[in-house]
Amino acid sequence: VETFFEKFRVDQKHPEKFDEIEYVTLFQPQEGIGGNLVQLVDSPGTENSPSDTKAARNFAKSANAIVHMINATTPFVDGDKNYIRDNYANRHMENLFFVINRIDCVTPSSEVERLKQNVRLQLHDVFLDKNGRFNEELFARRVFYTNAYGSLMSRLGQPIKVFGVGDVMIDDNLTGVPAFEEALGRFLTDDDRDRTAFQGYLPRISAMYATAETKVQNLLSNYRKGVEVLEQEKARFD
């Protein structure tokens, strides 16, 4: 990553460095949800700039699932509100997930409850059914409150520093991340479009299997011939 930044990062001394480039795509193998059958795309921020917003919209058009990240410490700034209103509200999008991250930074508990009430208010029109009624069940399956940093440290087996307490080991199940991963994975594997996409791989998998089977049969045939030759040679010396 540092090598990449040295070559490609735009700094204040050279702000025009890549004016002709709209965005750069980096690929990294991952073992997460779906493995190689699922491509995770970290799109530009929705309101960083007009070009970033355009790129985010273009990615969303072809995405089987959209995960909209919101910072719990500064939720629903004007950019978030505008993007949600213009792109999600009243569109009956069941492939849309909201992750309100850094929930661990919101204190005290009364503020957490206030945040959740605000989330419900701000996303109300996103989860209206075709009859104009709020879809409580879909809202519960698509909105998650997470502590991504705590989840990362838990999975690395490392403690985090808590002010006034010291080093604390975090239970990953309490970070909200596993619940989100499970919900997203269930959606991707249950969704008809993804099932159809997976079925498209079947002919290729079948062909690969047939080729592998032919190679194995040829190897077995050569092995048997080799054994016969050895047996003949052994019989001649005996």
C-alpha positions as a printed Julia matrix, in Angstrom:
238×3 Matrix{Float64}:
   0.0     0.0     0.0
   2.77    2.47    0.86
   4.48    1.79   -2.47
   1.2     2.44   -4.26
   0.68    5.7    -2.34
   4.19    6.91   -3.19
   3.43    6.58   -6.88
  -0.25    7.45   -7.09
  -1.32    9.57   -4.09
  -2.34   13.13   -4.99
  -0.9    15.71   -2.6
  -1.22   19.48   -2.23
   1.98   20.08   -4.21
   0.6    18.24   -7.25
  -3.21   18.45   -7.09
  -3.49   18.07  -10.85
  -1.51   14.81  -10.91
  -4.33   12.62  -12.25
  -6.94   15.07  -13.48
  -7.79   12.81  -16.41
  -8.52    9.78  -14.17
 -12.05    9.41  -12.8
 -11.22    6.61  -10.34
  -8.77    3.75   -9.78
  -9.79    0.17   -9.1
  -7.64   -2.03   -6.85
  -8.22   -5.76   -6.49
  -7.31   -7.8    -3.43
  -8.2   -11.49   -2.87
 -10.54  -11.95    0.08
 -11.95  -14.91    1.98
 -15.05  -13.12    3.22
 -18.65  -13.57    2.22
 -18.86  -15.76   -0.87
 -15.09  -15.86   -1.43
 -14.25  -15.38   -5.1
 -17.92  -15.55   -6.12
 -18.59  -12.19   -4.46
 -16.78   -8.99   -5.38
 -16.74   -6.33   -2.67
 -16.39   -2.79   -4.02
 -15.43    0.12   -1.76
 -16.89    2.96   -3.81
 -15.97    6.64   -3.38
 -17.82    8.63   -0.74
 -21.28    9.71   -1.84
 -20.76   13.44   -1.26
 -17.0    14.01   -1.44
 -17.35   15.64   -4.83
 -19.7    15.5    -7.84
 -17.38   13.02   -9.6
 -17.26   10.78   -6.5
 -21.04   10.86   -6.23
 -21.35    9.92   -9.9
 -18.91    7.02   -9.48
 -20.77    5.75   -6.4
 -24.07    5.84   -8.29
 -22.58    3.96  -11.25
 -21.25    1.22   -8.98
 -24.62    0.98   -7.22
 -26.49    0.47  -10.5
 -24.76   -2.85  -11.13
 -24.49   -4.01   -7.51
 -26.53   -6.97   -6.28
 -26.35   -5.49   -2.78
 -25.59   -1.93   -1.64
 -24.08   -1.3     1.79
 -24.38    2.35    2.79
 -21.95    3.24    5.58
 -22.83    5.96    8.1
 -20.57    7.32   10.84
 -22.48    7.06   14.13
 -20.62   10.07   15.56
 -21.7    12.4    12.73
 -24.82   10.76   11.29
 -26.96   12.15    8.52
 -25.03   15.23    7.56
 -26.6    17.09    4.66
 -24.72   14.98    2.11
 -26.1    11.75    3.57
 -29.63   13.11    3.73
 -29.54   14.34    0.14
 -28.1    11.12   -1.25
 -30.57    8.92    0.65
 -33.5    11.09   -0.43
 -32.45   11.26   -4.09
 -31.36    7.64   -4.56
 -33.17    5.41   -2.07
 -36.4     6.94   -0.76
 -39.67    5.42   -2.04
 -37.87    3.01   -4.37
 -38.66   -0.27   -2.54
 -35.01   -1.44   -2.69
 -34.67   -4.72   -0.82
 -30.97   -5.0    -1.74
 -30.04   -1.98    0.4
 -28.21   -2.33    3.73
 -27.29    0.43    6.16
 -24.32    0.02    8.52
 -24.05    2.63   11.25
 -20.45    2.17   12.33
 -18.51    3.42   15.38
 -21.51    2.8    17.61
 -19.0     2.19   20.43
 -18.05    5.88   20.25
 -21.58    7.02   21.08
 -22.09    7.55   24.82
 -23.96    7.48   27.13
 -26.59    4.8    26.44
 -29.31    7.47   26.26
 -27.48    8.96   23.25
 -27.4     5.53   21.6
 -31.17    5.28   21.89
 -31.53    8.8    20.54
 -29.32    7.87   17.59
 -31.43    4.8    16.81
 -34.6     6.89   16.88
 -32.96    9.33   14.46
 -31.91    6.47   12.16
 -35.47    5.23   12.07
 -36.73    8.73   11.29
 -34.17    9.46    8.57
 -34.62    6.06    6.86
 -38.4     5.94    7.19
 -39.1     6.66    3.51
 -36.45    4.18    2.39
 -38.37    1.3     3.96
 -41.88    2.08    2.76
 -43.65   -0.79    0.98
 -45.62   -0.32   -2.23
 -48.68    0.57   -0.18
 -46.82    3.38    1.58
 -46.54    1.55    4.91
 -43.29    1.36    6.9
 -41.81   -2.15    6.53
 -40.69   -2.88   10.08
 -39.46   -6.38    9.29
 -37.28   -5.29    6.36
 -35.89   -2.38    8.38
 -34.79   -4.84   11.1
 -33.05   -7.05    8.5
 -31.24   -4.23    6.72
 -29.99   -1.81    9.4
 -27.01   -2.69   11.6
 -25.03   -0.9    14.31
 -21.39   -1.96   14.33
 -18.0    -1.53   15.93
 -15.77   -2.51   13.01
 -12.5    -1.66   14.76
 -13.45   -3.79   17.76
 -14.34   -6.66   15.43
 -11.0    -6.4    13.63
  -9.02   -6.4    16.88
 -11.06   -9.33   18.19
 -10.31  -11.36   15.08
  -6.63  -10.5    15.37
  -6.73  -11.64   19.0
  -5.59   -8.23   20.21
  -7.05   -6.05   23.0
  -8.13   -2.46   22.58
  -7.35    0.37   24.96
 -10.36    1.72   26.83
  -9.95    5.06   28.58
  -9.98    4.63   32.35
 -10.0     0.82   32.09
  -6.93   -0.25   30.13
  -6.59   -3.15   27.69
  -9.85   -4.98   27.02
 -10.54   -8.01   24.83
 -13.64   -7.52   22.7
 -16.18  -10.26   22.02
 -16.67  -10.17   18.25
 -20.31  -11.24   18.61
 -20.99   -8.0    20.48
 -19.6    -5.77   17.72
 -22.56   -6.23   15.37
 -20.26   -7.2    12.5
 -20.96  -10.98   12.48
 -24.72  -10.31   12.45
 -24.29   -7.99    9.46
 -22.07  -10.48    7.61
 -24.6   -13.25    8.19
 -27.49  -11.11    6.92
 -25.59  -10.0     3.83
 -24.45  -13.55    3.09
 -27.98  -14.88    3.48
 -29.3   -12.21    1.12
 -26.67  -12.93   -1.53
 -27.22  -16.68   -1.46
 -31.02  -16.43   -1.33
 -31.4   -13.77   -4.01
 -32.6   -15.15   -7.37
 -30.24  -12.94   -9.35
 -27.24  -14.3    -7.5
 -28.51  -17.86   -7.83
 -28.8   -17.28  -11.58
 -25.3   -15.8   -11.68
 -23.94  -18.83   -9.84
 -25.73  -21.16  -12.25
 -23.78  -19.45  -15.02
 -20.62  -20.94  -13.5
 -21.98  -24.5   -13.62
 -21.12  -25.22  -17.3
 -17.56  -24.02  -16.68
 -17.29  -26.09  -13.51
 -18.69  -29.12  -15.35
 -16.18  -28.67  -18.19
 -13.32  -28.32  -15.69
 -14.45  -31.49  -13.95
 -14.67  -33.39  -17.26
 -11.17  -32.23  -18.23
  -9.79  -33.2   -14.82
 -11.51  -36.6   -15.02
  -9.98  -37.25  -18.47
  -6.52  -36.33  -17.17
  -6.94  -38.64  -14.18
  -8.06  -41.51  -16.43
  -5.04  -40.95  -18.7
  -2.72  -40.93  -15.69
  -4.26  -44.17  -14.4
  -3.94  -45.75  -17.83
  -0.26  -44.76  -18.05
   0.26  -46.02  -14.5
  -1.25  -49.43  -15.36
   0.88  -49.69  -18.5
   3.95  -48.86  -16.42
   3.04  -51.55  -13.9
   2.59  -54.1   -16.72
   6.01  -53.23  -18.14
   7.61  -53.61  -14.71
   5.87  -56.94  -14.18
   7.12  -58.17  -17.53
  10.67  -57.07  -16.77
  10.48  -58.69  -13.35
   9.23  -61.96  -14.86
  12.07  -61.98  -17.39
  14.73  -61.6   -14.71
  13.1   -64.24  -12.51
